Structures are given as C-alpha cells and as structure tokens.
Tab-separated table of C-alpha atoms in Angstrom:
chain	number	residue	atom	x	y	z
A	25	UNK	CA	18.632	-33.723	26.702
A	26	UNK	CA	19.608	-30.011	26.965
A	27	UNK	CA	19.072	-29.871	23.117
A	28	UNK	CA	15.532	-31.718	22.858
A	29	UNK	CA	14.882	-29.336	25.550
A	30	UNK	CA	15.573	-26.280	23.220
A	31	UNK	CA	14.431	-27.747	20.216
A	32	UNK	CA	10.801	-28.164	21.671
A	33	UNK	CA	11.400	-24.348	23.126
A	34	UNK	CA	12.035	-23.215	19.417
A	35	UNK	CA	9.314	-25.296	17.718
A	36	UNK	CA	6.609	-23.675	20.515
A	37	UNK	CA	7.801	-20.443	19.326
A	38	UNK	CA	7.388	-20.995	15.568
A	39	UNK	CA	3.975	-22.522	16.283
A	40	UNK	CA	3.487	-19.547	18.239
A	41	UNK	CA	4.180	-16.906	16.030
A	42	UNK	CA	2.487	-18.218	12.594
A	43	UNK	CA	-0.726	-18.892	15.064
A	44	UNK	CA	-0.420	-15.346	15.550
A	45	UNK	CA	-0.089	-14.114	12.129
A	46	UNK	CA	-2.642	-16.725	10.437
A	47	UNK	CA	-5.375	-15.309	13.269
A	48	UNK	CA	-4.032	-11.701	12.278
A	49	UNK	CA	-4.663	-12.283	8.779
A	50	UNK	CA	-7.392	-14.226	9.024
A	51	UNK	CA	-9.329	-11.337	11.003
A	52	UNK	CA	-8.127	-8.453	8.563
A	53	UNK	CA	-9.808	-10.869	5.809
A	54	UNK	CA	-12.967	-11.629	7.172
A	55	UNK	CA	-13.382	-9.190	10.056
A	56	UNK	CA	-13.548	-11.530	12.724
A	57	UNK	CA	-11.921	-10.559	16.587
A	58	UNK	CA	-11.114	-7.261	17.397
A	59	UNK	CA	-12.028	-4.535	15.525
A	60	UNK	CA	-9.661	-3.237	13.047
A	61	UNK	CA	-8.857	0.053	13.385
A	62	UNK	CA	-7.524	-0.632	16.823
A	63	UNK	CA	-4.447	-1.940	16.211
A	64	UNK	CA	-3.340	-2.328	19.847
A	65	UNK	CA	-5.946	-4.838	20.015
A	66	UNK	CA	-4.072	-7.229	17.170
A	67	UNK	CA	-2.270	-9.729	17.559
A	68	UNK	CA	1.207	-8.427	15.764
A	69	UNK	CA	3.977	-10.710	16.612
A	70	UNK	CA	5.425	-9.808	13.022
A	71	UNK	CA	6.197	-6.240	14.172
A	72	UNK	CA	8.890	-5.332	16.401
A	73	UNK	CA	9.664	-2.422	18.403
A	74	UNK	CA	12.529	-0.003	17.815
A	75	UNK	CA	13.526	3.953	18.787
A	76	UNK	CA	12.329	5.840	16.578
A	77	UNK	CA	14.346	7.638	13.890
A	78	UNK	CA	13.283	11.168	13.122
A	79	UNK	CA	10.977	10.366	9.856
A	80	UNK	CA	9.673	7.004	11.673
A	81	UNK	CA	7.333	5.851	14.327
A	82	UNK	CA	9.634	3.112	16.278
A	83	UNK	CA	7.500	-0.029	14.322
A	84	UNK	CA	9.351	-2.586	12.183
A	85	UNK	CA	7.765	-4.846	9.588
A	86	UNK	CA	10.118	-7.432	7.832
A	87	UNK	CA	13.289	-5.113	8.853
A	88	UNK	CA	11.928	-1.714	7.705
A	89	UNK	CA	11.190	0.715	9.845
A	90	UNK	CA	7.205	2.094	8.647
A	91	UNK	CA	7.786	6.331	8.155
A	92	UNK	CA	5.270	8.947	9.610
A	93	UNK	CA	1.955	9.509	7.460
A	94	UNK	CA	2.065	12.878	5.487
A	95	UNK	CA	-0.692	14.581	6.918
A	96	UNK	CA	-3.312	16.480	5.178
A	97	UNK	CA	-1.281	19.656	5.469
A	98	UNK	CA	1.582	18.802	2.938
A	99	UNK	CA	-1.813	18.457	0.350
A	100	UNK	CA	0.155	21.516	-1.556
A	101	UNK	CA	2.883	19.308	-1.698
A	102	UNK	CA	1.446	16.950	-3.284
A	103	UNK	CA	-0.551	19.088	-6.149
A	104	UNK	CA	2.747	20.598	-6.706
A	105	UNK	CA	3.466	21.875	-10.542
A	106	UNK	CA	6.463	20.799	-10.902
A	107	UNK	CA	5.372	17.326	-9.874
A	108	UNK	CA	4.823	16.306	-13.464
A	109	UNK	CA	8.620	16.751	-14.352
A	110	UNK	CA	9.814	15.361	-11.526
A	111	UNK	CA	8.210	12.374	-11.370
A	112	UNK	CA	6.375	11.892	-14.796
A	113	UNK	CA	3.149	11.141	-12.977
A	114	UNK	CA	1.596	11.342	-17.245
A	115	UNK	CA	4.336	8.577	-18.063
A	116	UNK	CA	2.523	6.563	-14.836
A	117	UNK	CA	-0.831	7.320	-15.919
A	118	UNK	CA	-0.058	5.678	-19.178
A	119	UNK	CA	1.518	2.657	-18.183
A	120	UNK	CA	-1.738	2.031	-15.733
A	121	UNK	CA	-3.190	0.086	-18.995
A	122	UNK	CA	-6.714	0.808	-17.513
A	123	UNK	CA	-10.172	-0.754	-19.095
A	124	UNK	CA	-12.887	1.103	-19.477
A	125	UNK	CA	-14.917	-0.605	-16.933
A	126	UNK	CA	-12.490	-0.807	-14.244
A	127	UNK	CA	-13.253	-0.572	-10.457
A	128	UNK	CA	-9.939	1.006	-9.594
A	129	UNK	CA	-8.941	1.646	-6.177
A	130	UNK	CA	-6.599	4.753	-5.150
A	131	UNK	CA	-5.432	3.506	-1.737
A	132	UNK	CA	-3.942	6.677	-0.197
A	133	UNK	CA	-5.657	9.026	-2.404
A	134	UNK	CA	-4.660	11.638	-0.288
A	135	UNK	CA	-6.192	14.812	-2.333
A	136	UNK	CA	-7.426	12.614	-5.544
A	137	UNK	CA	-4.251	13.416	-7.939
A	138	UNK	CA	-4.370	10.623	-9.542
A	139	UNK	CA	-8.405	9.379	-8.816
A	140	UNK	CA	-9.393	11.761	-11.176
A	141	UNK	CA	-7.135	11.491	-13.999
A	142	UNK	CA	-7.689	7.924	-13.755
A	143	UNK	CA	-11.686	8.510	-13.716
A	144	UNK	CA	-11.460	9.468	-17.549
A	145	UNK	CA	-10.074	6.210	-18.265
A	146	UNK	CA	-12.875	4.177	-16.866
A	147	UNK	CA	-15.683	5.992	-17.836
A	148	UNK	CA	-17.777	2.569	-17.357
A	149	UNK	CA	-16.599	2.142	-13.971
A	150	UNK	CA	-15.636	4.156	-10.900
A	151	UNK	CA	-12.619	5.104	-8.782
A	152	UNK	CA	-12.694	4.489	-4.862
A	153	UNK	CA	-10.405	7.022	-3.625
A	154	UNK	CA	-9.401	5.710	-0.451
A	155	UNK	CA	-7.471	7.487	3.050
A	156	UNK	CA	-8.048	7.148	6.271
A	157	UNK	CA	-7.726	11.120	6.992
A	158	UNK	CA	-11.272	12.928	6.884
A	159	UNK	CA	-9.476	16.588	5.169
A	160	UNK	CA	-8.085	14.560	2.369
A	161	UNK	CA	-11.305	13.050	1.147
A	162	UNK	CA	-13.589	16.311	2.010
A	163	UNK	CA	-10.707	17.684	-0.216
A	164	UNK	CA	-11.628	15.138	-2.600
A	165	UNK	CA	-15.461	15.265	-2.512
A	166	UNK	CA	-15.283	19.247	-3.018
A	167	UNK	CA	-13.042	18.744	-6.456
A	168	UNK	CA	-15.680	15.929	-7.327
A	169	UNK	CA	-18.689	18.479	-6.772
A	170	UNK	CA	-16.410	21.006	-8.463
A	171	UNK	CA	-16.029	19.298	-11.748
A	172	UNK	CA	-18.629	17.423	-11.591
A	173	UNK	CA	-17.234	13.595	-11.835
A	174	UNK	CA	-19.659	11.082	-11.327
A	175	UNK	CA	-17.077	8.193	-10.551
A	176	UNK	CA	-14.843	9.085	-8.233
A	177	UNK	CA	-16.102	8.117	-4.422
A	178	UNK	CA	-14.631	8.106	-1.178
A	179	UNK	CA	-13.822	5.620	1.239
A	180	UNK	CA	-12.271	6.474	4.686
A	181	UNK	CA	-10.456	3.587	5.851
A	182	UNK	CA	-8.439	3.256	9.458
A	183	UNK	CA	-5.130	2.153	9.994
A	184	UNK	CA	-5.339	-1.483	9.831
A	185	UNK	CA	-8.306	-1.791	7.113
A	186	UNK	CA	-8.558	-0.326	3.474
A	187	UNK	CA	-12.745	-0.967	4.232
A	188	UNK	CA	-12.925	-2.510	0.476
A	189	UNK	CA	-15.685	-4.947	-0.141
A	190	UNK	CA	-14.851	-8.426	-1.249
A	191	UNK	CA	-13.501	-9.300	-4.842
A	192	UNK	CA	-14.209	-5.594	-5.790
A	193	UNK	CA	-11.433	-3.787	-7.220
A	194	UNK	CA	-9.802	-5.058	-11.149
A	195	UNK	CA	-7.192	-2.374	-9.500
A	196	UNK	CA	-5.888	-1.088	-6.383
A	197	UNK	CA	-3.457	1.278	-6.884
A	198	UNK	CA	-0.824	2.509	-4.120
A	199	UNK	CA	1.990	5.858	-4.820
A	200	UNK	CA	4.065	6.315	-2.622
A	201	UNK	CA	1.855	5.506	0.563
A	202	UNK	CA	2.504	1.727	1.157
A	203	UNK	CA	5.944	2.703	3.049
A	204	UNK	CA	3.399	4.521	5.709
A	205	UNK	CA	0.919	1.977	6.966
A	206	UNK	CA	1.178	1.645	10.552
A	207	UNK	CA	-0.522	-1.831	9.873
A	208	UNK	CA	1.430	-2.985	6.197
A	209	UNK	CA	0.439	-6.600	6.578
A	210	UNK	CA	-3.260	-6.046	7.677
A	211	UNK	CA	-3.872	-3.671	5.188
A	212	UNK	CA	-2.604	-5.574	2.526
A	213	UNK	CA	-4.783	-8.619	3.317
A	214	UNK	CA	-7.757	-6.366	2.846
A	215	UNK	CA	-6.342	-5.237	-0.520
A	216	UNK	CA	-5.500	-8.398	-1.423
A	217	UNK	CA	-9.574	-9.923	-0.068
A	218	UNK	CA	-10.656	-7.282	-2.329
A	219	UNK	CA	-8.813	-8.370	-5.616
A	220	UNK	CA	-11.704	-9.636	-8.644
A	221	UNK	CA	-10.126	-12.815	-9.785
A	222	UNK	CA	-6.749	-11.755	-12.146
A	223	UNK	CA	-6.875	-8.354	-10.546
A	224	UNK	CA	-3.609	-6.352	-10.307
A	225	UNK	CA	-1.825	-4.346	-7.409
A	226	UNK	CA	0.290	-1.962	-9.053
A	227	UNK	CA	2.865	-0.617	-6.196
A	228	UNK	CA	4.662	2.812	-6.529
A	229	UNK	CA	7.238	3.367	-4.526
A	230	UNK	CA	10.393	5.830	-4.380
A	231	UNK	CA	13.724	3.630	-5.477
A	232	UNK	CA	15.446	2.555	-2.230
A	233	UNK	CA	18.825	1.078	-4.381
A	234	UNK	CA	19.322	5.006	-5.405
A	235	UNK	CA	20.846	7.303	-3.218
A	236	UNK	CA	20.696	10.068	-5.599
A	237	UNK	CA	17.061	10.544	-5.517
A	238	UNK	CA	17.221	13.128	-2.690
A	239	UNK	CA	14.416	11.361	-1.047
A	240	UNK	CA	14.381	10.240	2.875
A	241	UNK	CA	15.478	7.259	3.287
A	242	UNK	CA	12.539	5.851	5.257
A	243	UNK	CA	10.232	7.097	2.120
A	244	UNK	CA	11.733	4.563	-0.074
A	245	UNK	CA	11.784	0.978	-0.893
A	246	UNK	CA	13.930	-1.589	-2.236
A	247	UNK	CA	12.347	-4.048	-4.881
A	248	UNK	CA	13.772	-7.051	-2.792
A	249	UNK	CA	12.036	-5.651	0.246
A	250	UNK	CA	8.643	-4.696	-1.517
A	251	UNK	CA	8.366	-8.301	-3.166
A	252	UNK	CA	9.220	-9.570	0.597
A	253	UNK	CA	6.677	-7.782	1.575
A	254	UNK	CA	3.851	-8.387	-0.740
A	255	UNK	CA	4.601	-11.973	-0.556
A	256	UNK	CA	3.384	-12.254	2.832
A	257	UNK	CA	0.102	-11.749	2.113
A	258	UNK	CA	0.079	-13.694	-1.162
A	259	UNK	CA	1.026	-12.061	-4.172
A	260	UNK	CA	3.679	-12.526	-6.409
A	261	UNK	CA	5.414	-9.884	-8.745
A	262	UNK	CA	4.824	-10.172	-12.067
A	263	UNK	CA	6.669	-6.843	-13.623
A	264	UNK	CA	8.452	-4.140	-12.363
A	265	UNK	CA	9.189	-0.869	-14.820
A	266	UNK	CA	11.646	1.733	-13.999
A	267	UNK	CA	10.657	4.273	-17.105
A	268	UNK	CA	10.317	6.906	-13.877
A	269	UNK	CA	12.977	9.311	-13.158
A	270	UNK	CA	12.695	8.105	-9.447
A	271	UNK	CA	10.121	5.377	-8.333
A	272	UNK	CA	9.598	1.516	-9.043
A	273	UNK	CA	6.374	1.007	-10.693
A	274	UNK	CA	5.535	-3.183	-9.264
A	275	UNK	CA	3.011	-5.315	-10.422
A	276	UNK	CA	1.625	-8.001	-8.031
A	277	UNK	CA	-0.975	-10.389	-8.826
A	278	UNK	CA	-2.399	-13.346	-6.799
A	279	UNK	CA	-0.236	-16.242	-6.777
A	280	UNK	CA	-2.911	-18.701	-7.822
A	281	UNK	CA	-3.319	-15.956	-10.656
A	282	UNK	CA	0.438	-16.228	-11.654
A	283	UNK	CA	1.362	-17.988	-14.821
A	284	UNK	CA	5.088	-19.596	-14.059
C-alpha cells in the first residue's frame, strides 16, 4: 500500500513538472500568460536554486549554473585587437557558410562585432543584431550611422524573449552569450519559433572539456551539456567543428528538419 501510495506521489510530480514546462514553453512561443520579460512571473520548475558562486547568479538549468551577463562596460573587451588571434573570429566568419539573402540573427550582439562583418555577406538580406542592454545597441546604431550599413538593425530583447518574429531568421547566431541567459530555455523557444523551415542555430561557446583555455569556468560549455540543452527545446545537433583555438562551433537544426 505504502508503495502505490508513493508511486501516485511521484507520478503527480512528473505530471506536475512537464505541465509546468509545456505551459512555460508554450507561452515563450506564442506569448500567451505573463509577460515575458518578467521572469518571476514564469512558471520555472526546470530551474533550481543554488548559492551563488562568484561569476554566477545562484540559477541552475539542467545542472549548470547560468554566469553573470557582461555588461556594456567590458564593450572594449570585446573589440579587443588581439581578439582575432586569439580566437580566429575570421576562421568563424568563414565557416558561417552565409547566403546572400540571409536574415541572420546576432543574438547577443553586444557591440555588433560580428553583425557587421556578417552584413557584407548578405548583401540581399539583413542582420538583426539582438541584446537586451540599451548601450550595446545605441553602440551599435552609432557604428551603423557611422559607416553607413543599411542592413544591420537592432532589436532589444528582455531576459526571457529574443522579440524575433515568427519563422524569420535562415540564422540565429549565438558567441559566447548562450551560457548567460537568465531564462536559457525561454529564450531558446523564441529562437527556435523564429527558425524559417531548415534554418540553422549555430552555437559558439568556450570549450568546457579544456582546462587550458584560461577561461572561467562558468563561461564555458561542454558539448554533452550544450546538446542537452538545445534538445529541450527541440533541436538536434547536426555538426560540431573545433578548427578554433578555444570554442565549439555547434550546429542545431529542427528535429523534424534532421535527416537521420
């Protein structure tokens, strides 16, 4: 009796926590309940609290604790010279394998490093440079008046929506920002609403199976844990390259777009 009794208790929960998490999902892909850039107001039974560590914010997703956003004052940081060599961020740009026409979303643009190299490369479509801090994107818009590129625009999302339209984007693009969303699986269901059909998510992230990169901890990820993760809101890897001196470049399609 005692172990109908807790096999009923356990089923309740499971019902009770993928309730939660279809309604969460559901509502980040069609904008229904609360509004989302109030997270608080979410359901979120799929993160957990823990204290934080010194480069995080005390919120787990799928056993990783989420880092602290870079805010727009490390911007120097991130238009650093030397950033070529260490990263071969021209290697990236090549491997992007970009049409012309593209709609290509850079989701965590931060000050446009890579929207506007990647705006030469679809000269028949546009670039959606995409943060949810105000100084990046007026940082943006001024290099956009500057040099006078007529398809790079700015979005400003919040926290738990990328504010992409519908089966938009042939692209969406994330470096090295993914490991910072305070709302990973909400975010990602926007991303993924906003996927034309066959459209790619190409995921660059800091190697979290090196420990000679010299990079925090928190500001990496595993491949196992980044395919975990993606997989939760539908999409499958189909490639991963590691031409980079440091970072995983991940492909992730659809899974109904997948070819077994």
């Amino acid at each position: 009796m005692e172990a109908l009794k807790q096999r009923k208790k356990n089923l309740r929960r499971l019902l009770s926590y993928h309730g939660a998490l279809l309604l969460c999902v559901f509502s980040a892909l069609f904008g229904t309940g609360a509004a989302l850039g109030d997270s608080e107001a979410l359901p979120a039974p799929h993160y957990q609290a823990t204290t934080a560590s010194p480069d995080g914010i005390g919120k787990v997703f799928m056993g990783r604790e989420i880092s602290h956003v870079m805010g727009h004052r490390g911007a120097n940081w991130l238009e650093r010279p030397q950033r070529v060599q260490e990263e071969r961020t021209d290697l990236l740009m090549e491997s992007l394998n970009l049409n012309p026409s593209d709609v290509v979303v850079d989701l965590g643009a931060g000050t446009g490093y890579f929207s506007f190299p990647m705006a030469t490369k679809v000269p028949d479509g546009k670039v959606l440079a995409v943060d949810i801090q105000p100084e990046m994107l007026a940082i943006i818009e001024h290099r956009t008046a500057n040099y006078g590129v007529p398809n790079v625009e700015t979005v400003l999302a919040s926290e738990c929506d990328p504010s992409l339209e519908a089966s938009s984007a042939d692209v969406v693009l994330l470096v090295d920002a993914y490991h910072e969303f305070s709302c990973p699986l909400e975010v990602m269901a926007g991303v993924v609403a906003s996927l034309k059909p066959g459209g790619r998510v190409l995921l660059v992230e800091y190697r979290g199976e090196d420990p000679t990169i010299g990079i925090k901890p928190l500001h990496t990820m595993t491949l196992a844990q980044a395919e975990k993760e993606m997989a939760a809101v539908g999409l499958a890897l189909t490639s991963v390259s590691d031409e980079l001196p440091k970072q995983h470049l991940m492909t992730f399609q659809k899974k109904e777009h997948v070819i077994d």
